Amino acid sequence: MSRVSALRLSHFLPSLLLLLAGLSAAYVKDLSVFFTSLFNVLPTLVLLLGGAYCAVYRRQRELFLMITVYVAYFLLDTQTDFYRDNGRVREDAAVVFHLCCLLLPLLFSIYALWQEKTHLFRDFIARAAVLLAVGSVALALEQSFPQALLNWLAEIRWPALHGTWMSLIQLSYPMFLIGFLTLAAQYWYQPRPLHAAQLVGLLGMFWMLPQTFILPFTLNIMCSQVMLMIAAGVAHEAYQMAFRDELTGLPGRRALNERMQRLGRSYVLAMSDVDHFKRFNDTHGHDVGDQVLRLVASKLSKVSGGGRAYRYGGEEFAVVFAGKTLDECMPHLEEIREIIAGYAIKLRNPDRPHDDHQGRQRRAGSGASSVSVTVSIGVAERQAEQRSPEEVLKCADQALYAAKGAGRNCVVAAGQTRRGAVRMESAAG
């Protein structure tokens, strides 16, 4: 599995686990008094804790997603409680249920796609106004014209598509379909844990609604799980902001520090630096410099031999080989150095079109200019006299300076600087 596939799987994994847990709990027939009481208060508890968490991080989109789910839960829970207590549904049950089936996917999709781009207070007012307007219209329709509205909602508009499998009104199916397609497109263009949580959450609600009056605690469990998915997506993105470098996509300095505390007794650390990067930046501009850093990061992320690359800072990268020796790691570092040196970077023209496909075609044309970069690498193996990974990393950094002094574009091990210099002389000859 590629790193990109693994990363995207990590986006969906927490939400999928919550969805599976919710499905499993919903089908349990005999629940103890403890779990019965827990499920009754769980949605409110999740909203309070998850909403406070989103408010602290100023994530208003996620907050209103939770509120939307909770409003639907509250309206439907009132109906299911009456049904369990009296053995029959309320007179307005059909209208409320059909309105929820129609408006829940609509509002959920709107808030999921609504990016936070304006002033926080204005954004909050705008989102609250949408929720209030839609809720007021739905309430007015339910109170004034329940039978006429029910007939309109329940009308079979596409007889060819109607079948026994349809448990909801027909209008809700295109609403869910549009929501699935738009949220899937959003994740495709912006793969983020939150966008994955929104997509899985919509799937959970699509399963939940037909089971609302059939399985006892389906509503409580699935609404709680969907709100937990959203909170987990916020937490996942907060973790990524702290531990993953945004420019290159590699784990960052903090992730490296944590990894070094769990390396054991045998390991190799390598420090890599892009040669003449400042001069390259001054010549071609910071946009091209960022392009170079992303390229180097993408190549280092594919280093073989069990190595893991990290963005150390600036144009420096670190590579960790856990449980390896110096002799085992040197060929893999030499291989990745050669790959980077032999790769021609197609420069983006200033008038590059916004469309990525057209941009790739233009770069592939004869008029596209290209440059190449090299990296110097210093390597150090943990020795008996070195008490901490920080000391080994310092030795790798010193070896990196030795590689710079040996002519750059080479791999030099700590205490073996002459080897690197000889290799460069032979390559030059």
CSV table of N, CA, C and O in Angstrom, one decimal, residues 238-291:
chain,number,residue,atom,x,y,z
A,238,ALA,N,-6.3,18.5,14.3
A,238,ALA,CA,-5.5,19.2,15.3
A,238,ALA,C,-4.2,18.4,15.5
A,238,ALA,O,-3.1,19.0,15.6
A,239,TYR,N,-4.2,17.1,15.5
A,239,TYR,CA,-3.0,16.3,15.6
A,239,TYR,C,-2.1,16.5,14.4
A,239,TYR,O,-0.9,16.6,14.5
A,240,GLN,N,-2.7,16.5,13.2
A,240,GLN,CA,-1.9,16.7,12.0
A,240,GLN,C,-1.3,18.1,12.0
A,240,GLN,O,-0.1,18.2,11.5
A,241,MET,N,-2.0,19.1,12.4
A,241,MET,CA,-1.4,20.4,12.5
A,241,MET,C,-0.2,20.5,13.4
A,241,MET,O,0.8,21.2,13.1
A,242,ALA,N,-0.2,19.7,14.5
A,242,ALA,CA,0.9,19.7,15.4
A,242,ALA,C,2.0,18.8,15.0
A,242,ALA,O,3.2,19.1,15.2
A,243,PHE,N,1.7,17.7,14.3
A,243,PHE,CA,2.8,16.7,14.0
A,243,PHE,C,3.1,16.5,12.6
A,243,PHE,O,4.0,15.8,12.3
A,244,ARG,N,2.4,17.1,11.6
A,244,ARG,CA,2.7,16.9,10.2
A,244,ARG,C,3.0,18.2,9.6
A,244,ARG,O,2.2,19.2,9.8
A,245,ASP,N,4.0,18.3,8.7
A,245,ASP,CA,4.4,19.5,8.0
A,245,ASP,C,3.4,19.8,6.9
A,245,ASP,O,3.2,18.9,6.1
A,246,GLU,N,2.8,21.0,6.9
A,246,GLU,CA,1.8,21.3,5.9
A,246,GLU,C,2.3,21.3,4.5
A,246,GLU,O,1.7,20.9,3.5
A,247,LEU,N,3.5,21.9,4.3
A,247,LEU,CA,4.1,22.1,2.9
A,247,LEU,C,4.4,20.8,2.3
A,247,LEU,O,4.0,20.5,1.1
A,248,THR,N,5.1,19.9,3.0
A,248,THR,CA,5.6,18.7,2.4
A,248,THR,C,4.8,17.4,2.6
A,248,THR,O,4.9,16.4,1.9
A,249,GLY,N,3.9,17.5,3.7
A,249,GLY,CA,3.1,16.3,4.0
A,249,GLY,C,3.9,15.3,4.9
A,249,GLY,O,3.3,14.3,5.3
A,250,LEU,N,5.2,15.6,5.1
A,250,LEU,CA,5.9,14.7,6.0
A,250,LEU,C,5.6,14.9,7.5
A,250,LEU,O,5.2,16.0,7.8
A,251,PRO,N,5.9,13.9,8.3
A,251,PRO,CA,5.8,14.2,9.8
A,251,PRO,C,6.8,15.3,10.1
A,251,PRO,O,7.9,15.4,9.5
A,252,GLY,N,6.5,16.2,11.1
A,252,GLY,CA,7.3,17.3,11.4
A,252,GLY,C,8.3,17.1,12.5
A,252,GLY,O,8.5,16.0,13.0
A,253,ARG,N,8.8,18.2,13.0
A,253,ARG,CA,9.8,18.2,14.1
A,253,ARG,C,9.3,17.5,15.3
A,253,ARG,O,10.0,16.8,16.0
A,254,ARG,N,8.1,17.9,15.7
A,254,ARG,CA,7.5,17.3,17.0
A,254,ARG,C,7.4,15.8,16.8
A,254,ARG,O,7.6,15.1,17.8
A,255,ALA,N,6.9,15.3,15.7
A,255,ALA,CA,6.8,13.9,15.5
A,255,ALA,C,8.2,13.2,15.5
A,255,ALA,O,8.3,12.1,16.1
A,256,LEU,N,9.2,13.9,15.0
A,256,LEU,CA,10.5,13.3,15.1
A,256,LEU,C,11.0,13.2,16.5
A,256,LEU,O,11.6,12.2,16.9
A,257,ASN,N,10.8,14.2,17.3
A,257,ASN,CA,11.2,14.2,18.7
A,257,ASN,C,10.5,13.1,19.5
A,257,ASN,O,11.2,12.4,20.3
A,258,GLU,N,9.3,12.8,19.2
A,258,GLU,CA,8.6,11.7,19.8
A,258,GLU,C,9.1,10.4,19.4
A,258,GLU,O,9.3,9.4,20.2
A,259,ARG,N,9.4,10.3,18.1
A,259,ARG,CA,9.9,9.0,17.5
A,259,ARG,C,11.3,8.7,18.1
A,259,ARG,O,11.6,7.5,18.4
A,260,MET,N,12.1,9.7,18.4
A,260,MET,CA,13.4,9.4,18.9
A,260,MET,C,13.4,8.9,20.3
A,260,MET,O,14.4,8.3,20.8
A,261,GLN,N,12.3,9.2,21.0
A,261,GLN,CA,12.2,8.7,22.4
A,261,GLN,C,11.9,7.2,22.4
A,261,GLN,O,12.0,6.6,23.5
A,262,ARG,N,11.6,6.6,21.3
A,262,ARG,CA,11.2,5.1,21.3
A,262,ARG,C,12.0,4.3,20.3
A,262,ARG,O,11.6,3.4,19.7
A,263,LEU,N,13.3,4.7,20.2
A,263,LEU,CA,14.2,4.0,19.2
A,263,LEU,C,14.9,2.8,19.7
A,263,LEU,O,15.4,2.0,18.9
A,264,GLY,N,15.0,2.6,21.0
A,264,GLY,CA,15.7,1.5,21.5
A,264,GLY,C,17.2,1.7,21.5
A,264,GLY,O,17.7,2.8,21.5
A,265,ARG,N,18.0,0.6,21.3
A,265,ARG,CA,19.4,0.6,21.4
A,265,ARG,C,20.1,0.6,20.1
A,265,ARG,O,21.3,1.0,20.0
A,266,SER,N,19.5,0.2,19.0
A,266,SER,CA,20.1,0.1,17.7
A,266,SER,C,19.3,0.9,16.7
A,266,SER,O,18.1,0.6,16.4
A,267,TYR,N,20.0,1.9,16.1
A,267,TYR,CA,19.3,2.8,15.1
A,267,TYR,C,20.3,3.6,14.4
A,267,TYR,O,21.5,3.8,14.9
A,268,VAL,N,19.9,4.2,13.3
A,268,VAL,CA,20.7,5.1,12.5
A,268,VAL,C,19.9,6.3,12.2
A,268,VAL,O,18.7,6.2,11.8
A,269,LEU,N,20.5,7.5,12.3
A,269,LEU,CA,19.8,8.7,12.0
A,269,LEU,C,20.6,9.4,10.9
A,269,LEU,O,21.8,9.4,10.8
A,270,ALA,N,19.9,10.0,9.9
A,270,ALA,CA,20.5,10.7,8.8
A,270,ALA,C,19.9,12.1,8.7
A,270,ALA,O,18.7,12.3,8.9
A,271,MET,N,20.8,13.1,8.4
A,271,MET,CA,20.3,14.5,8.2
A,271,MET,C,20.6,14.8,6.8
A,271,MET,O,21.7,14.6,6.3
A,272,SER,N,19.6,15.4,6.1
A,272,SER,CA,19.7,15.7,4.7
A,272,SER,C,19.4,17.2,4.5
A,272,SER,O,18.6,17.8,5.2
A,273,ASP,N,20.1,17.8,3.5
A,273,ASP,CA,20.0,19.2,3.3
A,273,ASP,C,20.1,19.5,1.8
A,273,ASP,O,20.9,18.9,1.1
A,274,VAL,N,19.2,20.3,1.3
A,274,VAL,CA,19.2,20.7,-0.2
A,274,VAL,C,20.3,21.6,-0.4
A,274,VAL,O,20.5,22.6,0.2
A,275,ASP,N,21.2,21.2,-1.4
A,275,ASP,CA,22.4,22.0,-1.7
A,275,ASP,C,22.0,23.3,-2.4
A,275,ASP,O,21.2,23.4,-3.2
A,276,HIS,N,22.7,24.4,-1.9
A,276,HIS,CA,22.6,25.8,-2.5
A,276,HIS,C,21.1,26.2,-2.5
A,276,HIS,O,20.7,26.9,-3.5
A,277,PHE,N,20.3,25.8,-1.5
A,277,PHE,CA,18.9,26.1,-1.6
A,277,PHE,C,18.6,27.6,-1.5
A,277,PHE,O,17.7,28.1,-2.2
A,278,LYS,N,19.4,28.4,-0.7
A,278,LYS,CA,19.2,29.8,-0.6
A,278,LYS,C,19.4,30.5,-2.0
A,278,LYS,O,18.6,31.3,-2.4
A,279,ARG,N,20.5,30.1,-2.6
A,279,ARG,CA,20.8,30.7,-3.9
A,279,ARG,C,19.7,30.3,-4.9
A,279,ARG,O,19.3,31.1,-5.8
A,280,PHE,N,19.2,29.1,-4.8
A,280,PHE,CA,18.2,28.6,-5.7
A,280,PHE,C,16.9,29.4,-5.5
A,280,PHE,O,16.2,29.8,-6.4
A,281,ASN,N,16.6,29.6,-4.2
A,281,ASN,CA,15.4,30.4,-3.9
A,281,ASN,C,15.5,31.8,-4.4
A,281,ASN,O,14.5,32.4,-5.0
A,282,ASP,N,16.7,32.4,-4.3
A,282,ASP,CA,16.8,33.8,-4.7
A,282,ASP,C,16.7,33.9,-6.3
A,282,ASP,O,16.3,34.9,-6.8
A,283,THR,N,17.2,32.9,-6.9
A,283,THR,CA,17.2,32.9,-8.4
A,283,THR,C,15.8,32.6,-9.0
A,283,THR,O,15.3,33.3,-9.9
A,284,HIS,N,15.1,31.6,-8.5
A,284,HIS,CA,13.8,31.1,-9.1
A,284,HIS,C,12.6,31.6,-8.3
A,284,HIS,O,11.5,31.4,-8.8
A,285,GLY,N,12.7,32.1,-7.1
A,285,GLY,CA,11.6,32.5,-6.3
A,285,GLY,C,11.1,31.5,-5.3
A,285,GLY,O,11.5,30.3,-5.4
A,286,HIS,N,10.4,31.9,-4.3
A,286,HIS,CA,10.0,31.0,-3.2
A,286,HIS,C,9.0,30.0,-3.7
A,286,HIS,O,8.9,28.9,-3.1
A,287,ASP,N,8.2,30.3,-4.7
A,287,ASP,CA,7.2,29.3,-5.2
A,287,ASP,C,7.9,28.1,-5.7
A,287,ASP,O,7.5,26.9,-5.4
A,288,VAL,N,9.0,28.3,-6.5
A,288,VAL,CA,9.7,27.2,-7.0
A,288,VAL,C,10.5,26.5,-5.9
A,288,VAL,O,10.7,25.3,-5.9
A,289,GLY,N,11.0,27.3,-4.9
A,289,GLY,CA,11.6,26.7,-3.8
A,289,GLY,C,10.7,25.7,-3.0
A,289,GLY,O,11.1,24.7,-2.6
A,290,ASP,N,9.5,26.1,-2.9
A,290,ASP,CA,8.5,25.2,-2.2
A,290,ASP,C,8.3,24.0,-3.1
A,290,ASP,O,8.1,22.9,-2.5
A,291,GLN,N,8.3,24.2,-4.4
A,291,GLN,CA,8.1,23.0,-5.3
A,291,GLN,C,9.3,22.0,-5.1
A,291,GLN,O,9.1,20.8,-5.1
